[in-house]
XYZ file of C-alpha atoms in Angstrom:
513
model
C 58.129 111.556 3.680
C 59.536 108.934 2.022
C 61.407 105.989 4.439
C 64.130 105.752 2.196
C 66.899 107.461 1.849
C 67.755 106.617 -1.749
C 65.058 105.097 -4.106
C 66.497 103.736 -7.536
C 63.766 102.350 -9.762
C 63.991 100.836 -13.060
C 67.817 101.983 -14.006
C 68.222 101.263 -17.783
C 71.692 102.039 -19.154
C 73.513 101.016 -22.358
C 76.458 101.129 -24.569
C 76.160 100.964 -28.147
C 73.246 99.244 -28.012
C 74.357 96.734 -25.168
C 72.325 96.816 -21.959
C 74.686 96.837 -18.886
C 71.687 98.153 -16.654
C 68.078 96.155 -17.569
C 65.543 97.851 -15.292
C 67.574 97.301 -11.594
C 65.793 98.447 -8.608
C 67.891 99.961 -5.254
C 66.582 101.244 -2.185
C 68.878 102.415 1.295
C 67.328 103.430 4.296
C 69.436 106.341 6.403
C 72.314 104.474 8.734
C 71.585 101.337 6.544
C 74.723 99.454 5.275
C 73.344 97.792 1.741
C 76.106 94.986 0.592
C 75.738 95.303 -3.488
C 76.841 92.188 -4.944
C 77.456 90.617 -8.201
C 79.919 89.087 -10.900
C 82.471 91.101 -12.615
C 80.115 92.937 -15.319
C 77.089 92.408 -13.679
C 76.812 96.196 -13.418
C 77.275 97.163 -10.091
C 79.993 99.613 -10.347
C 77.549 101.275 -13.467
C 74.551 101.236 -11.402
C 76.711 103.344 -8.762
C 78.117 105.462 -11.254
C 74.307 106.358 -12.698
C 73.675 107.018 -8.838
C 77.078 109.602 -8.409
C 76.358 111.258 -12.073
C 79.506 109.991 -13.388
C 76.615 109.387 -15.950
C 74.551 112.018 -15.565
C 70.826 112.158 -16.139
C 69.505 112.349 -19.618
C 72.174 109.023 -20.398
C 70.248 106.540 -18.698
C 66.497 106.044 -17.965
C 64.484 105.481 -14.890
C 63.614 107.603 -12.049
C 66.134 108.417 -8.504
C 64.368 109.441 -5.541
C 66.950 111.068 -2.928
C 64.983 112.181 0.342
C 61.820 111.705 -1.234
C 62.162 113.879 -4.361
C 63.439 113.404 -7.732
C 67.127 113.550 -8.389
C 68.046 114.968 -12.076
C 71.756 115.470 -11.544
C 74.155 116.554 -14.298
C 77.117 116.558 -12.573
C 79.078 114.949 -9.479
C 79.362 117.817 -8.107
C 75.827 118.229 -7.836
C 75.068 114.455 -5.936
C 78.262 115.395 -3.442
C 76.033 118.517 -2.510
C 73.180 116.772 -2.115
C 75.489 114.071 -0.043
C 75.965 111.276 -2.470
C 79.722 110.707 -2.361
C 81.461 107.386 -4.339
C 85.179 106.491 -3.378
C 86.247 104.371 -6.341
C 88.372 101.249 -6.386
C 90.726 103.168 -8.132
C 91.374 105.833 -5.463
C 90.996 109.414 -6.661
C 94.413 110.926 -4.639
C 96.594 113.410 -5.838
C 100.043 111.602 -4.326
C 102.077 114.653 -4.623
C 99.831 117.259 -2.924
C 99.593 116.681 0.932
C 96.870 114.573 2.677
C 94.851 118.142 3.779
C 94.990 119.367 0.272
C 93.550 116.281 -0.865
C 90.903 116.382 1.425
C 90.272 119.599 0.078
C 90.480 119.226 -2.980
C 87.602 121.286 -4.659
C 86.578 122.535 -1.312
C 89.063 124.795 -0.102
C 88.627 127.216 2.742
C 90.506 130.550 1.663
C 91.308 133.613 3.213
C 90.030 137.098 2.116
C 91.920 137.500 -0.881
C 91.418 133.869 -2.068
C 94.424 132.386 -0.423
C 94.512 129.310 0.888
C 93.863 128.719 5.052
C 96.288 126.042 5.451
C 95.840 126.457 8.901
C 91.894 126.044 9.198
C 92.518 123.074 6.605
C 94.955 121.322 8.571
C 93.154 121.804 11.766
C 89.831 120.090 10.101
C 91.873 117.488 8.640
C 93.790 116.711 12.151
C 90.381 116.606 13.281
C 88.917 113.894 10.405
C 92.023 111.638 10.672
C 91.229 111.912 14.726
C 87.753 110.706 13.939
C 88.712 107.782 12.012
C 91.450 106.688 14.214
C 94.634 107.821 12.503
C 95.665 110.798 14.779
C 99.509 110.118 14.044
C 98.730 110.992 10.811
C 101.388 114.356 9.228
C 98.147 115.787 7.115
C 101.080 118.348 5.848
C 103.079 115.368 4.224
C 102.263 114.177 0.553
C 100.259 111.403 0.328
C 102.375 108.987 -1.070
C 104.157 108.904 2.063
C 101.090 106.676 3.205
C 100.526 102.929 2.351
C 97.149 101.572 0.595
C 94.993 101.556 4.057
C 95.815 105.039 4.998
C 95.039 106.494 1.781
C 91.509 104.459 1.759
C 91.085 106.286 5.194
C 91.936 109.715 3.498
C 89.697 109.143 0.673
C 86.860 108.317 3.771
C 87.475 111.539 5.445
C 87.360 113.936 1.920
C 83.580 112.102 2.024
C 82.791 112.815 5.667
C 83.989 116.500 4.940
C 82.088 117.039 2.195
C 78.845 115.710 4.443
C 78.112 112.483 2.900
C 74.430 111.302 3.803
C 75.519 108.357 1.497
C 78.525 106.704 0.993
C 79.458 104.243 -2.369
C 82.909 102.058 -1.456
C 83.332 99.960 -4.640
C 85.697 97.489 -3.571
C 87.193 98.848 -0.225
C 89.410 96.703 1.000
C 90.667 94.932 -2.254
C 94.081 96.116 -1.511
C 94.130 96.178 2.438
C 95.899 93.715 4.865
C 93.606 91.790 7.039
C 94.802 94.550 9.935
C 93.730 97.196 7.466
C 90.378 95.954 6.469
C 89.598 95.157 10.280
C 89.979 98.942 10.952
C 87.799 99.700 8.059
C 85.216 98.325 9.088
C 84.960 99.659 12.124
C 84.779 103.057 10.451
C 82.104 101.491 8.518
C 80.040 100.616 11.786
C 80.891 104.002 13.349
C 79.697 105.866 10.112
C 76.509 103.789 10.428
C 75.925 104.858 14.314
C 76.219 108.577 13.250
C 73.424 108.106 10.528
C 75.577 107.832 7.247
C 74.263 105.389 4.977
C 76.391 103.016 2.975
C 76.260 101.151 -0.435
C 79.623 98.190 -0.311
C 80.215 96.462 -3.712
C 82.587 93.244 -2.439
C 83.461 90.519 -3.963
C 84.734 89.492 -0.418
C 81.259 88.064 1.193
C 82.691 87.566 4.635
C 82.935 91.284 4.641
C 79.812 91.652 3.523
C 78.216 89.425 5.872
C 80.121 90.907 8.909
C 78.674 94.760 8.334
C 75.676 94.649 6.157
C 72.261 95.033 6.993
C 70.607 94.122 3.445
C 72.007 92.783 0.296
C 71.212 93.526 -3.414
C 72.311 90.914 -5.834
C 72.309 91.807 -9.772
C 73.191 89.471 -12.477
C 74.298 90.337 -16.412
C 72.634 93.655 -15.640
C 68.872 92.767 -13.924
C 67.731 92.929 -10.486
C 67.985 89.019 -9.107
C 66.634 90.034 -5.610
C 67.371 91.759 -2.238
C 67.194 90.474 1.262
C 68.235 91.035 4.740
C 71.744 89.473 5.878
C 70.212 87.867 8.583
C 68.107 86.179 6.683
C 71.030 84.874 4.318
C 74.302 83.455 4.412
C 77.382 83.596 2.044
C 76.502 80.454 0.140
C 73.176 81.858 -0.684
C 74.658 85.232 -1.893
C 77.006 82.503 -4.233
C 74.065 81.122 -5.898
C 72.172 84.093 -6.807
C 75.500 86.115 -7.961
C 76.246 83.088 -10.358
C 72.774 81.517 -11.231
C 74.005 78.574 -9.833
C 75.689 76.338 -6.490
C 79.258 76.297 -6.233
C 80.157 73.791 -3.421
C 83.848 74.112 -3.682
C 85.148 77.099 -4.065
C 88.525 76.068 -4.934
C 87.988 72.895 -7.527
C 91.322 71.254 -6.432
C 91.979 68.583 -9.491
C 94.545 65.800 -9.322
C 97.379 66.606 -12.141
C 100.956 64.889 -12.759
C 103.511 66.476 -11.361
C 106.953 65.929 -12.999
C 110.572 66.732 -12.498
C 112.135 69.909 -11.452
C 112.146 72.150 -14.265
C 112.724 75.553 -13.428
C 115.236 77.214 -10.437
C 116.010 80.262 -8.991
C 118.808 80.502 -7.112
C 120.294 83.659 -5.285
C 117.658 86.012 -6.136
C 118.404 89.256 -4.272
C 116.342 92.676 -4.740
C 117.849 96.030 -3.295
C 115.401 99.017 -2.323
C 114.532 100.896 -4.756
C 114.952 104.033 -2.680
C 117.484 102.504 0.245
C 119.627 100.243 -1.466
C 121.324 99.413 1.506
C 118.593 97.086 2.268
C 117.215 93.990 0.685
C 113.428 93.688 -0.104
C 114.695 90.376 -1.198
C 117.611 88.383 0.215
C 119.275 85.530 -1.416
C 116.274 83.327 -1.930
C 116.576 80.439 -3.707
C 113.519 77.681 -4.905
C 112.684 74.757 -7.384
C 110.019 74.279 -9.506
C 108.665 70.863 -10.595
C 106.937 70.329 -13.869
C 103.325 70.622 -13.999
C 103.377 71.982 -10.486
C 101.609 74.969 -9.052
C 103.531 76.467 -6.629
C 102.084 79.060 -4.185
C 103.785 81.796 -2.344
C 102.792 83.052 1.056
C 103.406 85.896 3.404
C 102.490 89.430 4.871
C 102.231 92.210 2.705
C 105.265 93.567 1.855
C 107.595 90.523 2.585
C 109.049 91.015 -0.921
C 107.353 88.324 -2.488
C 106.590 90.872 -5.883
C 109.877 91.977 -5.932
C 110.784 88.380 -6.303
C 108.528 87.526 -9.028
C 109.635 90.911 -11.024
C 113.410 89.554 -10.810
C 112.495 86.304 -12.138
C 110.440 88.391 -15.079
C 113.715 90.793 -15.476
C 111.137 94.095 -14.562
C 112.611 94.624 -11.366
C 113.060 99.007 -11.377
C 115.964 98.661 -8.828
C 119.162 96.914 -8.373
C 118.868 92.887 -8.256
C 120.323 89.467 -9.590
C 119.038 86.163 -10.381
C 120.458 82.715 -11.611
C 117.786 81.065 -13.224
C 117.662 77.692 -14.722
C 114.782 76.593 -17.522
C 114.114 72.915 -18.130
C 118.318 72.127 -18.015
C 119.941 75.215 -18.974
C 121.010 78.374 -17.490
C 119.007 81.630 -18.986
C 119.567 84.875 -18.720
C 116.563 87.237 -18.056
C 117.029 90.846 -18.775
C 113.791 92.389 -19.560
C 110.072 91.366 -19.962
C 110.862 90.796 -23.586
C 113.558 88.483 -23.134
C 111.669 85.997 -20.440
C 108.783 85.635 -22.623
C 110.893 84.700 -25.212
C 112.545 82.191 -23.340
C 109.036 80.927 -21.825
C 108.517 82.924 -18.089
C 105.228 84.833 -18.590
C 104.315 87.185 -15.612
C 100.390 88.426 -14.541
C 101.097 91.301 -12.965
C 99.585 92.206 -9.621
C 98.366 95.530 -10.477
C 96.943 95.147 -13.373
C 96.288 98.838 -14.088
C 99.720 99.966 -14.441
C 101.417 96.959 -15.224
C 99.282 94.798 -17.188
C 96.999 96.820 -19.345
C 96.954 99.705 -21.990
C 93.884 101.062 -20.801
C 92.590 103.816 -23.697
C 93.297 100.419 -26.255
C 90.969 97.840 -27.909
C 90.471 94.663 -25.382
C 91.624 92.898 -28.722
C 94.526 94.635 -28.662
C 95.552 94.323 -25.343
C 94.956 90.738 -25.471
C 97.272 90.533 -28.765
C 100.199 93.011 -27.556
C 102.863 90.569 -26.185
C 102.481 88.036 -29.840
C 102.042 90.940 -32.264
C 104.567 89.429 -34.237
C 103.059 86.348 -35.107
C 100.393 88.163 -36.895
C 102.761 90.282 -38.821
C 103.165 89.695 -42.795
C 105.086 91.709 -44.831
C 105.362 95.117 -42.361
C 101.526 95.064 -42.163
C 99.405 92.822 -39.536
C 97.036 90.413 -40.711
C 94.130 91.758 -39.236
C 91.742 88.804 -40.070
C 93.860 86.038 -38.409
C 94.550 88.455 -35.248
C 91.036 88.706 -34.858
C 90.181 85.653 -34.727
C 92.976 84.607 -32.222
C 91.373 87.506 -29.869
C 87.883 85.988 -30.674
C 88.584 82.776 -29.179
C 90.496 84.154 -26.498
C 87.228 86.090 -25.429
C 85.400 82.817 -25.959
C 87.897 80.645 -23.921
C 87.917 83.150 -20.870
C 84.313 84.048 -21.119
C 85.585 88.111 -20.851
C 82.267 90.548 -20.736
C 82.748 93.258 -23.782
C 80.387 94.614 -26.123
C 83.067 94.732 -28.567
C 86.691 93.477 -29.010
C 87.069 97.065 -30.342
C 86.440 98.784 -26.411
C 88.960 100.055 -24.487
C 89.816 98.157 -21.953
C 89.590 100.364 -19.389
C 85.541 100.441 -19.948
C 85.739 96.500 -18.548
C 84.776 95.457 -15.145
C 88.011 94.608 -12.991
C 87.721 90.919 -13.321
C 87.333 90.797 -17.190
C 90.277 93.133 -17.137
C 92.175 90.593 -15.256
C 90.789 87.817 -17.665
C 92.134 89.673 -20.898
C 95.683 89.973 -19.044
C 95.828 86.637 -18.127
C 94.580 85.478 -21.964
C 97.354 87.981 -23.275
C 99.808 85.750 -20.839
C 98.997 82.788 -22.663
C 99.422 83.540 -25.652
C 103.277 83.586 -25.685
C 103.112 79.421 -24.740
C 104.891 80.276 -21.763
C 106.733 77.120 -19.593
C 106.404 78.694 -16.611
C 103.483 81.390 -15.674
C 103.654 83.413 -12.667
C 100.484 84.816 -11.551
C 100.699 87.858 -8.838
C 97.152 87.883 -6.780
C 95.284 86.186 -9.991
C 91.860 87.269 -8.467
C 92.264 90.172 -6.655
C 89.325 92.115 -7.157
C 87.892 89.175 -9.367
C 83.957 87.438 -8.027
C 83.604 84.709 -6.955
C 82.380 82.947 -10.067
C 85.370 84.028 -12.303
C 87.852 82.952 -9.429
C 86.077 79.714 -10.393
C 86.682 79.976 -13.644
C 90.594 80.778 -13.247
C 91.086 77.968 -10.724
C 90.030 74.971 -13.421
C 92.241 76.908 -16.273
C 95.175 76.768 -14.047
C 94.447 73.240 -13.131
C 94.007 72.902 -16.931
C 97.141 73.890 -18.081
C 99.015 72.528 -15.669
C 97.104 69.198 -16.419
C 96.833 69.056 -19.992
C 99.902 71.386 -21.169
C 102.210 70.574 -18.644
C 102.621 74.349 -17.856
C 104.668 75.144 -13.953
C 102.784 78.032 -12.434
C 103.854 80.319 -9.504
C 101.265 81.532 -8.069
C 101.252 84.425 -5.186
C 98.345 85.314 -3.149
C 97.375 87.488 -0.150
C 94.199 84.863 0.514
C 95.497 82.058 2.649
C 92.798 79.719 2.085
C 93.127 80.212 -1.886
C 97.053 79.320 -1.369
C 95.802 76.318 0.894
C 93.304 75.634 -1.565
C 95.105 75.389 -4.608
C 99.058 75.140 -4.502
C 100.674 71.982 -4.746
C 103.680 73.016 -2.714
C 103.656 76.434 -0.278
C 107.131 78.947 -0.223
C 106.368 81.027 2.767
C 108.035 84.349 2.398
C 108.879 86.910 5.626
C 110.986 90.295 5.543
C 112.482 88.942 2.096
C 113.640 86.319 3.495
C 112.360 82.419 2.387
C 111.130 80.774 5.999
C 109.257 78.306 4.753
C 108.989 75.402 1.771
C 105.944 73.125 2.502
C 104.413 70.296 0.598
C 100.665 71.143 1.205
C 99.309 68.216 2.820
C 97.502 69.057 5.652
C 99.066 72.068 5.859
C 97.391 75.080 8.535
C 96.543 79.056 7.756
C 98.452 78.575 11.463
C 101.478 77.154 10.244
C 101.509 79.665 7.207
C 101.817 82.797 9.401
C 104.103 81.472 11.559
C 106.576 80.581 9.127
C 105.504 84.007 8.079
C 106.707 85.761 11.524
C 109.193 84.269 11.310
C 108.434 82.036 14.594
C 110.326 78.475 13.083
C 110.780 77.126 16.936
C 107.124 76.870 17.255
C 106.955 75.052 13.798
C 110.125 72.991 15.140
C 107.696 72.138 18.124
């Protein structure tokens, strides 16, 4: 008998020709937490995907050894029932149908007849949301009722019922408050004292470090080595992710900062759904030239909303006076700011920022179509070599300019949206969570290009962030945002995580103090 659990060896898998997977090597023990780790494209999610049979067998060479015999599977349905079970980053939730029937889902218990027994399913699923801490959980109510952490919970308990030996989390707690994430991994340790097994791909190695036994480190697609966390710290992990040392994480670069330039004054957001209250109420800031600006606070303290009322994409009510180097604008679409200069990364890039089943080339060309446009037809040659050089410039992993985008890695996604951003020229570039979900090499990379064009171009960016230390770390001046209310505006000089969250609770008589 074999003392691994799960025995990868020599994964080979390509596209057209490209190798994403060069011969990588995996191994879990049972109850062992493995942290996989890697930059965006590296492979990781792939190699998990070969694992699940998202690609089945026959796509990809090598050999997988599950319990000590081969594992030829065809389908995922096949790896669940041998208890191989993958929870995406995207999560796989139906929001409509109720948090029971997406536990469910594909595993139904029916009555004679073939009807549904709601009532043994929601038993089972009071039971699994009892096990992982959420007993005040309605398992009748649709799942959209439930915030980010609670549905990453409900995706955890469709594995456990479906008997995962092995669990795959590909990016957990990307979306999770620091409350959120805490609670997830203690499910993560409890899962591991019952015997489940665990493969985490994280960009955040703090995480990693806190609940994994070994980690596996792949780079551009080949096996760079695997060691025990105790053995290794997070700098370490750095240097074999990225093939090289990265001292300071966030490359702060002295820039001129100029004049105020842009304003927002009054900016007010009602609920989309309750319009009798304000996600955002009557803020009002200034923007200097060649400044970044960062914006803090809790999840959910409005600080989106704001930035989709400065970018006129705001679904509900809301109203904004802005002023642009001078002059009043007015802002009444995405279209319209663009045109005027205010370019806007999105913070889910998914649905906001991408047209997934389109060329990378494409996507990266959308928002300047125009420019390449002679005649009623588009000058292909000139396009592409625009989108060429913005693939060059950002360093964005694709085997073609022609792929869809949604074949990318997460942080090459991001990449292409933020190239697509700066395309327009834009004055003033707003970037919602600009590396969320993004490794710790090409959060590198995005750093110097802000400090670049704020630098050399003179570009004012806005830049929002659930990471205090990358606000600390990179922001010129700090808005601190609470209930949608503005609570704080601090030059960052010296400035605490402390005095942050605070300002953030609202607490000003202890900043006062």
């Amino acid at each position: 008998m074999s003392e691994y659990l799960l025995d990868m060896r020599g994964i080979v898998k390509d596209f057209n020709g490209v190798k994403a997977l060069d011969g990588i090597d995996l191994k879990v023990r049972a109850g062992e937490i493995v942290g996989l780790c890697g930059e965006n494209g590296a492979g990781k999610s792939t190699l998990m995907k070969v694992l699940s049979a998202v690609y089945p067998y026959g796509t990809w060479q090598g050999e997988i050894f599950w319990e000590g015999k081969e594992l030829k599977a065809e389908t995922i349905r096949q790896t669940e029932e041998a208890g191989i079970v993958i929870i995406h980053q995207e999560l796989m939730l139906v929001p409509q149908l109720s948090v029971a029937e997406n536990i469910f889902m594909g595993n139904e218990i029916t009555l004679p007849g073939g009807l549904m027994n709601y009532a043994a399913m929601y038993r089972r699923a009071e039971e699994l949301m009892a096990e992982l801490k959420m007993p005040d959980v309605n398992v009748a109510l649709p799942v959209y009722h439930y915030g980010g952490g609670h549905q990453q919970l409900i995706e955890i308990a469709k594995a456990i019922n479906k008997k995962a030996k092995l669990l795959i989390l590909d990016e957990p707690t990307s979306s999770l408050t620091k409350a959120e994430t805490e609670i997830l991994l203690d499910i993560i340790r409890d899962l591991k004292r019952k015997g489940v097994a665990c493969v985490m791909i994280s960009h955040k190695l703090d995480e990693v470090a806190a609940v994994c036994d070994t980690v596996s480190v792949i780079r551009d697609g080949a096996h760079v080595g695997t060691r025990p966390m105790k053995e290794i710290d997070t700098n370490e992990i750095i240097t074999m992710m990225v093939g090289r040392e990265i001292k300071n994480l966030f490359p702060r670069e002295e820039h001129p900062i100029g004049e105020v330039f842009f304003e927002a004054r009054n900016v007010t957001c009602l609920d989309v759904n309750n319009p009798a209250r304000k996600r955002v109420d009557n803020i009002s800031f200034k923007l200097r030239k060649g400044e970044i600006l960062g914006i803090a606070g809790l999840v959910g303290a409005g600080r989106t909303e704001l930035a989709m009322a400065i970018f006129g994409c705001y679904p509900g009510q809301s109203e904004a006076e802005l002023w642009l180097d001078g002059k009043q604008i007015d802002v009444n679409s995405p279209r319209s700011a663009v045109t005027q200069g205010i370019c806007l990364v999105p913070e889910d890039r998914k649905r906001h920022g991408i047209v997934p089943l389109q060329g990378v080339g494409a996507n990266i060309t959308m928002a300047v179509l125009e420019n390449y446009a002679k005649f009623g037809t588009i000058d292909a040659e000139s396009e592409m070599a625009q989108i060429q050089k913005s693939i060059a410039r950002m360093r964005i992993k694709t085997a073609s300019p022609n792929l869809p985008i949604k074949g990318l890695s997460g942080g090459n996604q991001q990449k292409a949206v933020l190239s697509k951003m700066l395309l327009p020229k834009p004055k003033v570039l707003i970037l919602d969570e600009p590396t969320r979900g993004v490794d710790v090499g090409a959060k590198y990379e995005i750093y110097k290009l802000m400090f670049e064009l704020v630098r050399e171009e003179g570009l004012s960016i806005i830049m929002i962030s659930s990471e205090l230390p990358e606000v600390l770390g990179i922001s010129d001046r700090v808005l601190v945002i609470g209930e949608g209310q503005l609570r704080g505006d601090f030059i960052n000089d010296g400035l605490t995580q402390e005095q942050v969250l605070t300002a953030a609770l609202g607490h000003t008589d202890e900043l006062a103090a």
